[in-house]
mmCIF file of C-alpha atoms and ligand atoms in Angstrom:
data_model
loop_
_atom_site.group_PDB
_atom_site.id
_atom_site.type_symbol
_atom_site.label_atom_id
_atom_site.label_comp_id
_atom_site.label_asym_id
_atom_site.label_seq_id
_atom_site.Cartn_x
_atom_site.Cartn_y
_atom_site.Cartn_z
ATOM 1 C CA UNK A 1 0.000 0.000 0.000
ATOM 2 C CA UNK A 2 1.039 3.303 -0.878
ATOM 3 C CA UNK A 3 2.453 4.982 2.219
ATOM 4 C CA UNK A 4 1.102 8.913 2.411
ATOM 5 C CA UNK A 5 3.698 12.237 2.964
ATOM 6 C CA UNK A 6 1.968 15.001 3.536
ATOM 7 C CA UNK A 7 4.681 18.041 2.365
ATOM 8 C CA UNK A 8 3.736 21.551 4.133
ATOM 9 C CA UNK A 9 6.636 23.818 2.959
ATOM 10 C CA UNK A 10 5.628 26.944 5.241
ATOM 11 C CA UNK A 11 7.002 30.143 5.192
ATOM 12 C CA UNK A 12 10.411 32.188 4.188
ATOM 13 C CA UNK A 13 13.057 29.484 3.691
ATOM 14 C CA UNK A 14 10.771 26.596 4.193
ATOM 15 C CA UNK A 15 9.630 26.186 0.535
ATOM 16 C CA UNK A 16 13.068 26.334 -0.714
ATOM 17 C CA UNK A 17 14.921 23.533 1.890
ATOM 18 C CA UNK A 18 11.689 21.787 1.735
ATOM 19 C CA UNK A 19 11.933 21.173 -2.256
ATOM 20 C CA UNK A 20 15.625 19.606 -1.725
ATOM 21 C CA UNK A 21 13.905 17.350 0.464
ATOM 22 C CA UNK A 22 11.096 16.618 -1.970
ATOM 23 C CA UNK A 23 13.838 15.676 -4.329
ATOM 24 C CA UNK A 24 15.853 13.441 -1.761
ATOM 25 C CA UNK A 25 12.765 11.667 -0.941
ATOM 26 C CA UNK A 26 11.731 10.875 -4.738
ATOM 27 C CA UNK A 27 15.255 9.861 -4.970
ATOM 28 C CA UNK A 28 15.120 7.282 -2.372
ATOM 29 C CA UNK A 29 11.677 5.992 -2.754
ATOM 30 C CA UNK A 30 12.708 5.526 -6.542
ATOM 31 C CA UNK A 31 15.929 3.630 -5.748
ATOM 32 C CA UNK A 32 14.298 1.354 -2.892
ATOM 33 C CA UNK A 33 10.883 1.133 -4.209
ATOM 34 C CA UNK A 34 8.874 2.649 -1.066
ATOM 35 C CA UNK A 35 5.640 3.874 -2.677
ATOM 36 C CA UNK A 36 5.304 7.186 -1.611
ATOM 37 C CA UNK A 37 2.490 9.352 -2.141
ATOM 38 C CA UNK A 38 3.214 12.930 -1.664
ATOM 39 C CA UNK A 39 0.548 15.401 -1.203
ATOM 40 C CA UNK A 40 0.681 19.240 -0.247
ATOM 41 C CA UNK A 41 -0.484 21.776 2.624
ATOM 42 C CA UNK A 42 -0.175 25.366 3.845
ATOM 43 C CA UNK A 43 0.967 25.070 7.522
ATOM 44 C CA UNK A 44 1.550 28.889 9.117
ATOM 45 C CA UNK A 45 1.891 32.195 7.438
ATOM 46 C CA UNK A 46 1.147 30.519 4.036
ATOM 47 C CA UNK A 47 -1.697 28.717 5.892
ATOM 48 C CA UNK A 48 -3.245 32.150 7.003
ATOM 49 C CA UNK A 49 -2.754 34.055 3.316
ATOM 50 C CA UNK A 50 -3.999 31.272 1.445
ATOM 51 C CA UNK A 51 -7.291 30.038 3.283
ATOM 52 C CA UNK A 52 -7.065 32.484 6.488
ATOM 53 C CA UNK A 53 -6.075 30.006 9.143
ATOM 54 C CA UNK A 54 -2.029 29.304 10.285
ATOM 55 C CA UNK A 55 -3.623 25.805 10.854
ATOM 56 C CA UNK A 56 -6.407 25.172 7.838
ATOM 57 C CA UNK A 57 -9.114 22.184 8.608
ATOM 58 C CA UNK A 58 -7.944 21.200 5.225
ATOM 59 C CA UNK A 59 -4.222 20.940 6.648
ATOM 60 C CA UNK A 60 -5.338 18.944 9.740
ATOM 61 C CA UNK A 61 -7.677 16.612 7.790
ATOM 62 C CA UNK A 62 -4.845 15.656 5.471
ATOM 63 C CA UNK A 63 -2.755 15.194 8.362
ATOM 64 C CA UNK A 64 -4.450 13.335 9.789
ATOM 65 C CA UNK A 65 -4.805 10.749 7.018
ATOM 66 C CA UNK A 66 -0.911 10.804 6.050
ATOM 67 C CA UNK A 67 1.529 8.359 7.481
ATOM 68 C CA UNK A 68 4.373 11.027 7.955
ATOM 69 C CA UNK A 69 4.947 14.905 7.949
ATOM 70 C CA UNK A 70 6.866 17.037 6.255
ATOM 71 C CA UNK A 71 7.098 20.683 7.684
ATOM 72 C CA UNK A 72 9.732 23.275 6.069
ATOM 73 C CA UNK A 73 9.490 26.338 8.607
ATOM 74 C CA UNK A 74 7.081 28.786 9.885
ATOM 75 C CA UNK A 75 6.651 32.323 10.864
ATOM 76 C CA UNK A 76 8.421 35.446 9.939
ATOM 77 C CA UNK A 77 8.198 39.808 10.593
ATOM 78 C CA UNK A 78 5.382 39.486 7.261
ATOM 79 C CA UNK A 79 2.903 38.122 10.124
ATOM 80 C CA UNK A 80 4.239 40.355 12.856
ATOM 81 C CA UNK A 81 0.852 42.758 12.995
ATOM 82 C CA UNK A 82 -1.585 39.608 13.127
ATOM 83 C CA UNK A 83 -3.992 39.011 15.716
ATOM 84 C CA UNK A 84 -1.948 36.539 18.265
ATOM 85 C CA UNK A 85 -4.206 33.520 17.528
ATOM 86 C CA UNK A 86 -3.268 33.745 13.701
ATOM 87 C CA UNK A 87 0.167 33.845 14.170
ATOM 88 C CA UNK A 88 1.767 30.615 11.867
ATOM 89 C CA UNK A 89 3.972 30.102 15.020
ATOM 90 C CA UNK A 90 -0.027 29.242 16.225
ATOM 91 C CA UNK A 91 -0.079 26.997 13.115
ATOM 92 C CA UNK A 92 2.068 24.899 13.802
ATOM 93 C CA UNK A 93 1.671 24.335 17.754
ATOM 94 C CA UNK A 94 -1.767 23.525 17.003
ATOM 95 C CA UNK A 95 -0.645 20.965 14.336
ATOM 96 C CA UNK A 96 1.338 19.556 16.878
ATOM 97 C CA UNK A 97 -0.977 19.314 19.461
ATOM 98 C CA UNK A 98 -4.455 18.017 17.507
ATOM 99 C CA UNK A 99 -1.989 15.039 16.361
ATOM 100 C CA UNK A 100 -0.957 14.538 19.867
ATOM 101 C CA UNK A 101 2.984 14.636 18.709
ATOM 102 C CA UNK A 102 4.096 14.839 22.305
ATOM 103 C CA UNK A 103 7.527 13.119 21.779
ATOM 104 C CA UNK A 104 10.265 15.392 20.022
ATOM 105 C CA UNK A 105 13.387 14.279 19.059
ATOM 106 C CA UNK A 106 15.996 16.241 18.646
ATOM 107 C CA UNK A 107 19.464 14.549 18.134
ATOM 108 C CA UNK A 108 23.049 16.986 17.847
ATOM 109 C CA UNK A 109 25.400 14.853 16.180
ATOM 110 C CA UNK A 110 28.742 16.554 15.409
ATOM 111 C CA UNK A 111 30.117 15.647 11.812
ATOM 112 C CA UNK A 112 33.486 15.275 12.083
ATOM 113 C CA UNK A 113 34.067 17.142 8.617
ATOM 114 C CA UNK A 114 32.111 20.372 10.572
ATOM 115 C CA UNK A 115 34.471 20.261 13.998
ATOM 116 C CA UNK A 116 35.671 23.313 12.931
ATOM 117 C CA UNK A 117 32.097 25.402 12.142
ATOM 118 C CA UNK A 118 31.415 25.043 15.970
ATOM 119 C CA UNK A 119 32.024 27.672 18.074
ATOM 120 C CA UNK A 120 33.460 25.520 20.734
ATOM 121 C CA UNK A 121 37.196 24.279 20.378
ATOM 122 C CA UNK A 122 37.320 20.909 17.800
ATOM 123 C CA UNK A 123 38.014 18.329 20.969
ATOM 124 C CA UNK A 124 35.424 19.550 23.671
ATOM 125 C CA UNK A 125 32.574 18.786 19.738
ATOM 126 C CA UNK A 126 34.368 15.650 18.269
ATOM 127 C CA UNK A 127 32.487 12.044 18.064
ATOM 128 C CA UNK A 128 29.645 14.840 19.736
ATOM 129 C CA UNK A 129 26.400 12.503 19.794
ATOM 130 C CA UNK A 130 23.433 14.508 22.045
ATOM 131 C CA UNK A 131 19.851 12.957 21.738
ATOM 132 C CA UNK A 132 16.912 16.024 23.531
ATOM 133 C CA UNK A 133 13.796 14.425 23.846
ATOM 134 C CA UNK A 134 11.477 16.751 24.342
ATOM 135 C CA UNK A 135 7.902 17.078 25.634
ATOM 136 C CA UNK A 136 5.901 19.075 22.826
ATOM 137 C CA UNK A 137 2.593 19.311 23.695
ATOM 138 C CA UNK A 138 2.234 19.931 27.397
ATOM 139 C CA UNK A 139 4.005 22.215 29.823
ATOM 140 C CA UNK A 140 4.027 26.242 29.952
ATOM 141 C CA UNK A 141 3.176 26.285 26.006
ATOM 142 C CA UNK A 142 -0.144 24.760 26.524
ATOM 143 C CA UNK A 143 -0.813 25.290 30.184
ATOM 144 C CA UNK A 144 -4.216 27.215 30.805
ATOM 145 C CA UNK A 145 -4.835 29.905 32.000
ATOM 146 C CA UNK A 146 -2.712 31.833 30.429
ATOM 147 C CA UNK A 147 -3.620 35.836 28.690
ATOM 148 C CA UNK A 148 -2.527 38.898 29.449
ATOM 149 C CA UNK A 149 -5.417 40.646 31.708
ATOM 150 C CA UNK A 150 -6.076 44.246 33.377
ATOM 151 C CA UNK A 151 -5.499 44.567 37.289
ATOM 152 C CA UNK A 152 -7.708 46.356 38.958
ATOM 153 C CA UNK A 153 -4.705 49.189 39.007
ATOM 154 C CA UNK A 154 -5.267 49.735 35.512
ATOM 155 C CA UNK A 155 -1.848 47.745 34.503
ATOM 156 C CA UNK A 156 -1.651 45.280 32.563
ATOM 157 C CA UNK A 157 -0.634 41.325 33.484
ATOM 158 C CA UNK A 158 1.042 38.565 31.020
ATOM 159 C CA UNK A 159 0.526 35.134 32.985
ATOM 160 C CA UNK A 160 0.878 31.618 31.748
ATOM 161 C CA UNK A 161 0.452 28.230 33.622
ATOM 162 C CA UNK A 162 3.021 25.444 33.981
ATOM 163 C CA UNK A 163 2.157 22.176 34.637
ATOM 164 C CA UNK A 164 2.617 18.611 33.603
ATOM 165 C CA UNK A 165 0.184 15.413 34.811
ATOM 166 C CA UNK A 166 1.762 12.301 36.128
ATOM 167 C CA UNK A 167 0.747 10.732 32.487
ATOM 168 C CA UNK A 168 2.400 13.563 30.368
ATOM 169 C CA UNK A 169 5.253 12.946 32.145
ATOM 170 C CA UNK A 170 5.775 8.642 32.169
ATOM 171 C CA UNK A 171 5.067 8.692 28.142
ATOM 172 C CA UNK A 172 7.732 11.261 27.375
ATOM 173 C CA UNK A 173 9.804 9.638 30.160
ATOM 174 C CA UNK A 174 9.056 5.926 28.554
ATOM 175 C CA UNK A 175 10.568 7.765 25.569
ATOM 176 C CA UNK A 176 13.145 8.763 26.771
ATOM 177 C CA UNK A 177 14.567 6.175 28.598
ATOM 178 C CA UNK A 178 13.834 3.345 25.724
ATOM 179 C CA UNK A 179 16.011 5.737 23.175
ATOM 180 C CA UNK A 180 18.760 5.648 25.883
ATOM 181 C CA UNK A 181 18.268 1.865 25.987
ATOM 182 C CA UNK A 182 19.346 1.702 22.308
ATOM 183 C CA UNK A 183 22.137 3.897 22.830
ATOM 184 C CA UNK A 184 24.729 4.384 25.474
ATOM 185 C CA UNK A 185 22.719 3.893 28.186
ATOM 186 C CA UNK A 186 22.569 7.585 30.142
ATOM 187 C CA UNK A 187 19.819 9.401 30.744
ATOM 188 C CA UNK A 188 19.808 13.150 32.247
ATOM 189 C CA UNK A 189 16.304 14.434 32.864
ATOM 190 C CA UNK A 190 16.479 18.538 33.390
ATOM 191 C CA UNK A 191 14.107 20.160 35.503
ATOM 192 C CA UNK A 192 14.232 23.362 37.684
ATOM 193 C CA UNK A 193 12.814 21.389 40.823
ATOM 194 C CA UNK A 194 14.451 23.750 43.233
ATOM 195 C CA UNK A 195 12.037 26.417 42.606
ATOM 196 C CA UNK A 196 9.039 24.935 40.135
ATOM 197 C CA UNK A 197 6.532 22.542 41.877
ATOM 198 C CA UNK A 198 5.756 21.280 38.507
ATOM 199 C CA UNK A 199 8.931 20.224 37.994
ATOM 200 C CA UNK A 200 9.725 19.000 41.616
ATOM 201 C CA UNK A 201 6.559 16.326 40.180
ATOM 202 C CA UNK A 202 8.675 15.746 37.229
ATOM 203 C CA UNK A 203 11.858 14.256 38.771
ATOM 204 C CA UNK A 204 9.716 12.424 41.658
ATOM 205 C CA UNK A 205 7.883 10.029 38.162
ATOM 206 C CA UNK A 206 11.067 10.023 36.289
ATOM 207 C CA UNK A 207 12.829 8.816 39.514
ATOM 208 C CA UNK A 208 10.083 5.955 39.806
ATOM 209 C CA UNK A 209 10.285 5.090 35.880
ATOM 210 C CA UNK A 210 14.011 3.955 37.056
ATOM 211 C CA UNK A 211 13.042 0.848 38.356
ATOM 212 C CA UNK A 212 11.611 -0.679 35.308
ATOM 213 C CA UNK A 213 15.113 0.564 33.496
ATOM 214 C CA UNK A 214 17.925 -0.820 35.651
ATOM 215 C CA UNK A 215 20.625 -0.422 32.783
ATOM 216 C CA UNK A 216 19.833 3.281 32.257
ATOM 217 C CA UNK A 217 22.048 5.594 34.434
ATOM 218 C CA UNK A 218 19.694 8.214 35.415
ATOM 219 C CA UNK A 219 20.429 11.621 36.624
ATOM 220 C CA UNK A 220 18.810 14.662 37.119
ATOM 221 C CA UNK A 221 19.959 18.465 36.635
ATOM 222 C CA UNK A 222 18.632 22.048 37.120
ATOM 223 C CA UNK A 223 18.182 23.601 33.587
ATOM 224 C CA UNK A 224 20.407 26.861 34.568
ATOM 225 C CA UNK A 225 23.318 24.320 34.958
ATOM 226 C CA UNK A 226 22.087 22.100 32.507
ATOM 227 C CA UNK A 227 22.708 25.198 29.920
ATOM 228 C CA UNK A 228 25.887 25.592 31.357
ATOM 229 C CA UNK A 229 27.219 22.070 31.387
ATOM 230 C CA UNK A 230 26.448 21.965 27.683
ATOM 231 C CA UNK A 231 28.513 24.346 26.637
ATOM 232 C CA UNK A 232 31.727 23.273 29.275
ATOM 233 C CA UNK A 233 31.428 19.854 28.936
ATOM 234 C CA UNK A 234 28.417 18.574 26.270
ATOM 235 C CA UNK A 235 30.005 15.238 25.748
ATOM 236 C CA UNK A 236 29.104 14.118 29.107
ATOM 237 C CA UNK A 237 25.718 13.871 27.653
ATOM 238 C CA UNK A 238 23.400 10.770 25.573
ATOM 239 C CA UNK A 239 20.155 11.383 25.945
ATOM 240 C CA UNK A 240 18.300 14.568 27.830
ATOM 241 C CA UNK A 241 14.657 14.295 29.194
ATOM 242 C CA UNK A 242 12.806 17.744 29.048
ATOM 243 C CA UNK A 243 9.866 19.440 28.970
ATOM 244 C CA UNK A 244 8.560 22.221 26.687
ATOM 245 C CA UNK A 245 10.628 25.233 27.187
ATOM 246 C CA UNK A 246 13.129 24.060 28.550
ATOM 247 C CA UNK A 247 13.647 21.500 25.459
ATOM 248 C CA UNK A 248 13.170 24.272 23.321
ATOM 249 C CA UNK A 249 15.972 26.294 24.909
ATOM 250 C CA UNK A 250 18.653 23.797 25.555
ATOM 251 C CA UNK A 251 18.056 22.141 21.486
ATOM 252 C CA UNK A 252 19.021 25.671 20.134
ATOM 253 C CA UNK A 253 22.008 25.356 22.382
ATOM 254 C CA UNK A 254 23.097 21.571 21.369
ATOM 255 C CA UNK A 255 22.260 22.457 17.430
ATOM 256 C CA UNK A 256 25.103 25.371 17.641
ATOM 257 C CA UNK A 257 27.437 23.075 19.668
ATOM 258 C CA UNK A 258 27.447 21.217 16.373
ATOM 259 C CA UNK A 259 28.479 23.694 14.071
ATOM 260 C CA UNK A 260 24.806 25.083 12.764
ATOM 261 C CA UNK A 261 21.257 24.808 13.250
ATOM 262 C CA UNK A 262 21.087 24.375 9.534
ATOM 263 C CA UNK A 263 22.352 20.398 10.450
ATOM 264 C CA UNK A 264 19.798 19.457 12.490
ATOM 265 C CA UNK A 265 16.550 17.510 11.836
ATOM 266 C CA UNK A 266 13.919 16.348 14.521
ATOM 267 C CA UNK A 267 10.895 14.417 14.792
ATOM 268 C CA UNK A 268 7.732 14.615 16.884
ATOM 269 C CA UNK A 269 6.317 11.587 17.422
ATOM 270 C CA UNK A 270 2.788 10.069 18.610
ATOM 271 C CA UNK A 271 2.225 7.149 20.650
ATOM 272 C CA UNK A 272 1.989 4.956 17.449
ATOM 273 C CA UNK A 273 5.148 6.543 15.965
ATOM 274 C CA UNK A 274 3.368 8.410 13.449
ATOM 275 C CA UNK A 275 4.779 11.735 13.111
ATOM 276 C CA UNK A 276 6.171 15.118 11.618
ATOM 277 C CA UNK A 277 9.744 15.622 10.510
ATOM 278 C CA UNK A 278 11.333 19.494 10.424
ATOM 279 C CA UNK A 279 14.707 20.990 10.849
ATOM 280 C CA UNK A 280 15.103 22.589 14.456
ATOM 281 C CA UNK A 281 15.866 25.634 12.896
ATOM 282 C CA UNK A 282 13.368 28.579 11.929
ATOM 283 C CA UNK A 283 11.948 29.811 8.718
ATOM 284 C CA UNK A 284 15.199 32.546 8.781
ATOM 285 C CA UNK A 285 13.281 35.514 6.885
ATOM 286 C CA UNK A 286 16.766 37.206 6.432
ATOM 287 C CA UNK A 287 17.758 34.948 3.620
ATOM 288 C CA UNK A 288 14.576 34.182 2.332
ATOM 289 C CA UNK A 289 14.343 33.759 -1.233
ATOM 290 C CA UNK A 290 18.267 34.146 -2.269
ATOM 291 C CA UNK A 291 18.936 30.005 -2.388
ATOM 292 C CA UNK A 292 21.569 30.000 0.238
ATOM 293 C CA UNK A 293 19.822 27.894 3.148
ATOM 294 C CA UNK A 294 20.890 24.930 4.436
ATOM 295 C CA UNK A 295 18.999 22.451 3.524
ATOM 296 C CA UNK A 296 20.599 19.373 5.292
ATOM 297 C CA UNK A 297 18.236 19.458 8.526
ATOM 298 C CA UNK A 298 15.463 19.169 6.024
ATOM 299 C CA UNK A 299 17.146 16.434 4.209
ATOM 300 C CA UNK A 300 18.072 14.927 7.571
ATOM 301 C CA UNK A 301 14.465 15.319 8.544
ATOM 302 C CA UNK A 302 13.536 12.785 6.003
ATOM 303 C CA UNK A 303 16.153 10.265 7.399
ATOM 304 C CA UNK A 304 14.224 10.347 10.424
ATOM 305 C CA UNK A 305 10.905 10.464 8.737
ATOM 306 C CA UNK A 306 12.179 7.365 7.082
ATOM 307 C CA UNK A 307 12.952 5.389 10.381
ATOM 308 C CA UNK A 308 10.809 6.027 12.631
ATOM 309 C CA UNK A 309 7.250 5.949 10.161
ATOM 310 C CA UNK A 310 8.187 4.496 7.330
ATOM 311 C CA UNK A 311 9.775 1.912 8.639
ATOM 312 C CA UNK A 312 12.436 1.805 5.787
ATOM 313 C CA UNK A 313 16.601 2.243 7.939
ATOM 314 C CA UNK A 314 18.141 1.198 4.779
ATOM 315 C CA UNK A 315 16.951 4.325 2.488
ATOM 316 C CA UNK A 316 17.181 6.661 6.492
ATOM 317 C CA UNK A 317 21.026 5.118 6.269
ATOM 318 C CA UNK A 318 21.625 5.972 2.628
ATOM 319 C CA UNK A 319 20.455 9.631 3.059
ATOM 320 C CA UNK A 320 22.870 9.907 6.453
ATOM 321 C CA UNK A 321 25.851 8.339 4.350
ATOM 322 C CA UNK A 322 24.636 10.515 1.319
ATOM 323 C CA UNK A 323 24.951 13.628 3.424
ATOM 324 C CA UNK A 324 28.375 12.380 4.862
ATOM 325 C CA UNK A 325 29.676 12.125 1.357
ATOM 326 C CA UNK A 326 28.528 15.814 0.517
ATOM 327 C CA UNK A 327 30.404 17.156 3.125
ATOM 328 C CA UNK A 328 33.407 14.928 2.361
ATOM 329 C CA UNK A 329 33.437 16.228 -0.837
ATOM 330 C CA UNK A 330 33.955 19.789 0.916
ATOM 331 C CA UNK A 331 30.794 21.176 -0.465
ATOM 332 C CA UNK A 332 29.507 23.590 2.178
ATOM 333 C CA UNK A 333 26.193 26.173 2.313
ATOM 334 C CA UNK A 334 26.833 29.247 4.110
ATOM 335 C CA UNK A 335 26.350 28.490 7.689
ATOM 336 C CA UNK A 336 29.115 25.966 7.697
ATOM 337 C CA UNK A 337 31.802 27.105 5.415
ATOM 338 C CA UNK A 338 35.008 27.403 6.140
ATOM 339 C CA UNK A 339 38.095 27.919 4.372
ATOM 340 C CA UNK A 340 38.946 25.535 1.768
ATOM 341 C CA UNK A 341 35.322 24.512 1.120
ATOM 342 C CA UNK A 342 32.928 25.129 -2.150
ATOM 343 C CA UNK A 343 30.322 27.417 -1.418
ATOM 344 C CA UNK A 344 26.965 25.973 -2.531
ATOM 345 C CA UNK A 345 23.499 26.841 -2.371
ATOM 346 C CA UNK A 346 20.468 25.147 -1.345
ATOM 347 C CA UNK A 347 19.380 23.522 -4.902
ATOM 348 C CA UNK A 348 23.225 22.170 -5.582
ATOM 349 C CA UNK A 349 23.288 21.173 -1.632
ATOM 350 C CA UNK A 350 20.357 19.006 -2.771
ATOM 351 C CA UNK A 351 21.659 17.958 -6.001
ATOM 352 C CA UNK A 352 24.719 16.653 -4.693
ATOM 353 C CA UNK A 353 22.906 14.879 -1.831
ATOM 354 C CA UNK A 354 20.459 13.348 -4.932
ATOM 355 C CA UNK A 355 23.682 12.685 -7.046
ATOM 356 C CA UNK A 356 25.637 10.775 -3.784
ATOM 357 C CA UNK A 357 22.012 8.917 -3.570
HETATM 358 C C1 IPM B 401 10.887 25.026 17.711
HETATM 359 C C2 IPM B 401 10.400 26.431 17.497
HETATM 360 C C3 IPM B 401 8.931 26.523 17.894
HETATM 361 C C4 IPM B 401 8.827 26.166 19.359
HETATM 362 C C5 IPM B 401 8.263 27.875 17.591
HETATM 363 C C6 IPM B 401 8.401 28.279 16.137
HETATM 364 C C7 IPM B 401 6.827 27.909 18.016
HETATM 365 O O1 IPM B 401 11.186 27.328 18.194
HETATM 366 O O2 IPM B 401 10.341 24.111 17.073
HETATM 367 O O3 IPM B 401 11.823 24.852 18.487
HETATM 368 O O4 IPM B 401 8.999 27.021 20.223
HETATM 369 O O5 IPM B 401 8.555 25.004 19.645
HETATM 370 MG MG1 MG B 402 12.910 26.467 19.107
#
């Protein structure tokens, strides 16, 4: 049976990294006979110009009936004036939470031919191998109430609720801990349980979970030294249990560890491993429309995409060699140049991916 990819290419950069994608995906489902069926939707900005909704029913109902996701990027200063529900950053949180995709992945893996694009020193980034799982549909993005209100003084008041159930917290925790069971075994869950009840709830389920996971080490850490641990000493971690925010943060800060957020691709997952695939990165507006993204978080987006719904590693393996190749070859897009390199842009980045394919 035909398996269904719903493409929504989004907003500034998205359509352009998305269509390298497109083309890596047609590539690989040609060479190992997967039966794709693409189909297209607007998802953010480009959701709310073409049929006035960041999220359209038309979006979600097509979603809903596709076996895997593709998302470019959303949002940009275009939207800026828009009413705050309309905002595509709206889009796609609402995308995320009607398909329940509560489990984000978000792995840093340091190439070795990019040690030097990091801003830390080569040997603190080397064989650099981070997995951040984090919670996506819960916690202080989703927490009611939340507004900004009048006080009786006259001023005004932004407030927002944090708070995770015991059940929000043992399926992202499952996840979390089974990934580190496939991999080396070590499992930091970051909280800020010194000050954040929520949170103190947190690390008392993800303490219990340990029992049923005796091989895992587990250990906990306050985010504010979690941050700073990263950037002193990241390869002390594997995998990293978060929630919301905090995830949000701390993936920014592993992406750059690894040379650019143009490298890194994520999924968010549902309970039956159905999902959406995007690059961590955002719809960068500044270089919009001139062909010099990155597209390799895209492309690495489909890898995942690949593995973990489609259920085909060999093509997900072919795509992470393919990419290894590229940069081998010393081709480079903006972001990671350095000296020596070929500067491409983002249709020869994907050609040369296609042509290593
Ligand atoms: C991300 C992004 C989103 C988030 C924004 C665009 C709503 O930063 O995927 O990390 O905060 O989750
Ligand atoms: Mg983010």
């Amino acid at each position: 049976m035909a398996k269904k990819v719903l493409i929504l290419p989004g907003d500034n950069i998205g359509p352009e990294i998305v269509a390298e994608a497109v083309k890596v995906l047609q590539r690989v489902d040609q060479k190992y006979k997967l039966d794709i069926e693409l189909d297209y939707a607007h998802l953010g900005g480009a959701g709310l110009d073409a049929e006035g909704s960041p999220c359209p029913a038309q979006t979600l109902a097509k979603a809903r009936q596709s076996d895997a996701i593709l998302l470019g990027a959303v949002g940009g200063p275009q939207w800026d004036d828009v009413e705050r529900h309309l905002r595509p950053e709206k889009g796609l949180l609402t995308i995320r939470s009607e398909l329940d995709l509560f489990g984000n992945l978000r792995p840093a893996i340091m190439y070795p031919q990019l040690a030097h694009a990091s801003s830390l020193k080569p040997e603190f980034v080397s064989g650099l191998d981070i997995l951040i799982v984090r919670e996506l549909v819960g916690g202080i993005y989703f927490g009611e109430p939340r507004g900004i209100r009048t006080l009786e003084d006259g001023q005004r008041e932004g407030y927002n609720t944090y708070k995770y159930n015991e059940s929000e917290i043992r399926r992202i925790g499952k996840m979390a801990f089974e990934a580190a069971m496939v991999r080396n075994k070590r499992l930091c869950s970051v909280d800020k349980s010194n000050v954040l009840e929520a949170t103190v709830l947190w690390r008392e389920v993800i303490s219990d979970m340990a029992a049923d996971y005796p091989e895992v080490e587990l250990r906990h850490m306050y985010v504010d030294n979690a941050a700073m641990q990263l950037v002193m000493n990241p390869k002390q971690f594997d995998v990293v249990v978060t929630g919301n925010m905090f995830g949000d943060i701390l993936s920014d800060t592993a992406a750059m560890l690894t040379g650019s957020i143009g490298m890194l691709p994520s999924a968010s997952l549902d309970k039956n491993s159905g999902g959406m695939y995007e690059p961590c990165h955002g719809s960068a507006p500044d270089i919009a429309g001139q062909s010099i993204a990155n597209p390799l978080a895209t492309i690495l987006s489909v890898a995942m995409m690949l593995r973990y719904s489609l259920n085909a590693p060999e093509a997900a393996n072919a795509i992470e060699q393919a990419v290894s190749v590229v940069l081998d070859n010393g081709l480079r897009t903006a972001d990671i140049q350095t000296e020596g390199c070929k500067l491409v842009g983002t249709v020869e980045m994907g050609d040369a991916v296609v042509a290593a394919l």
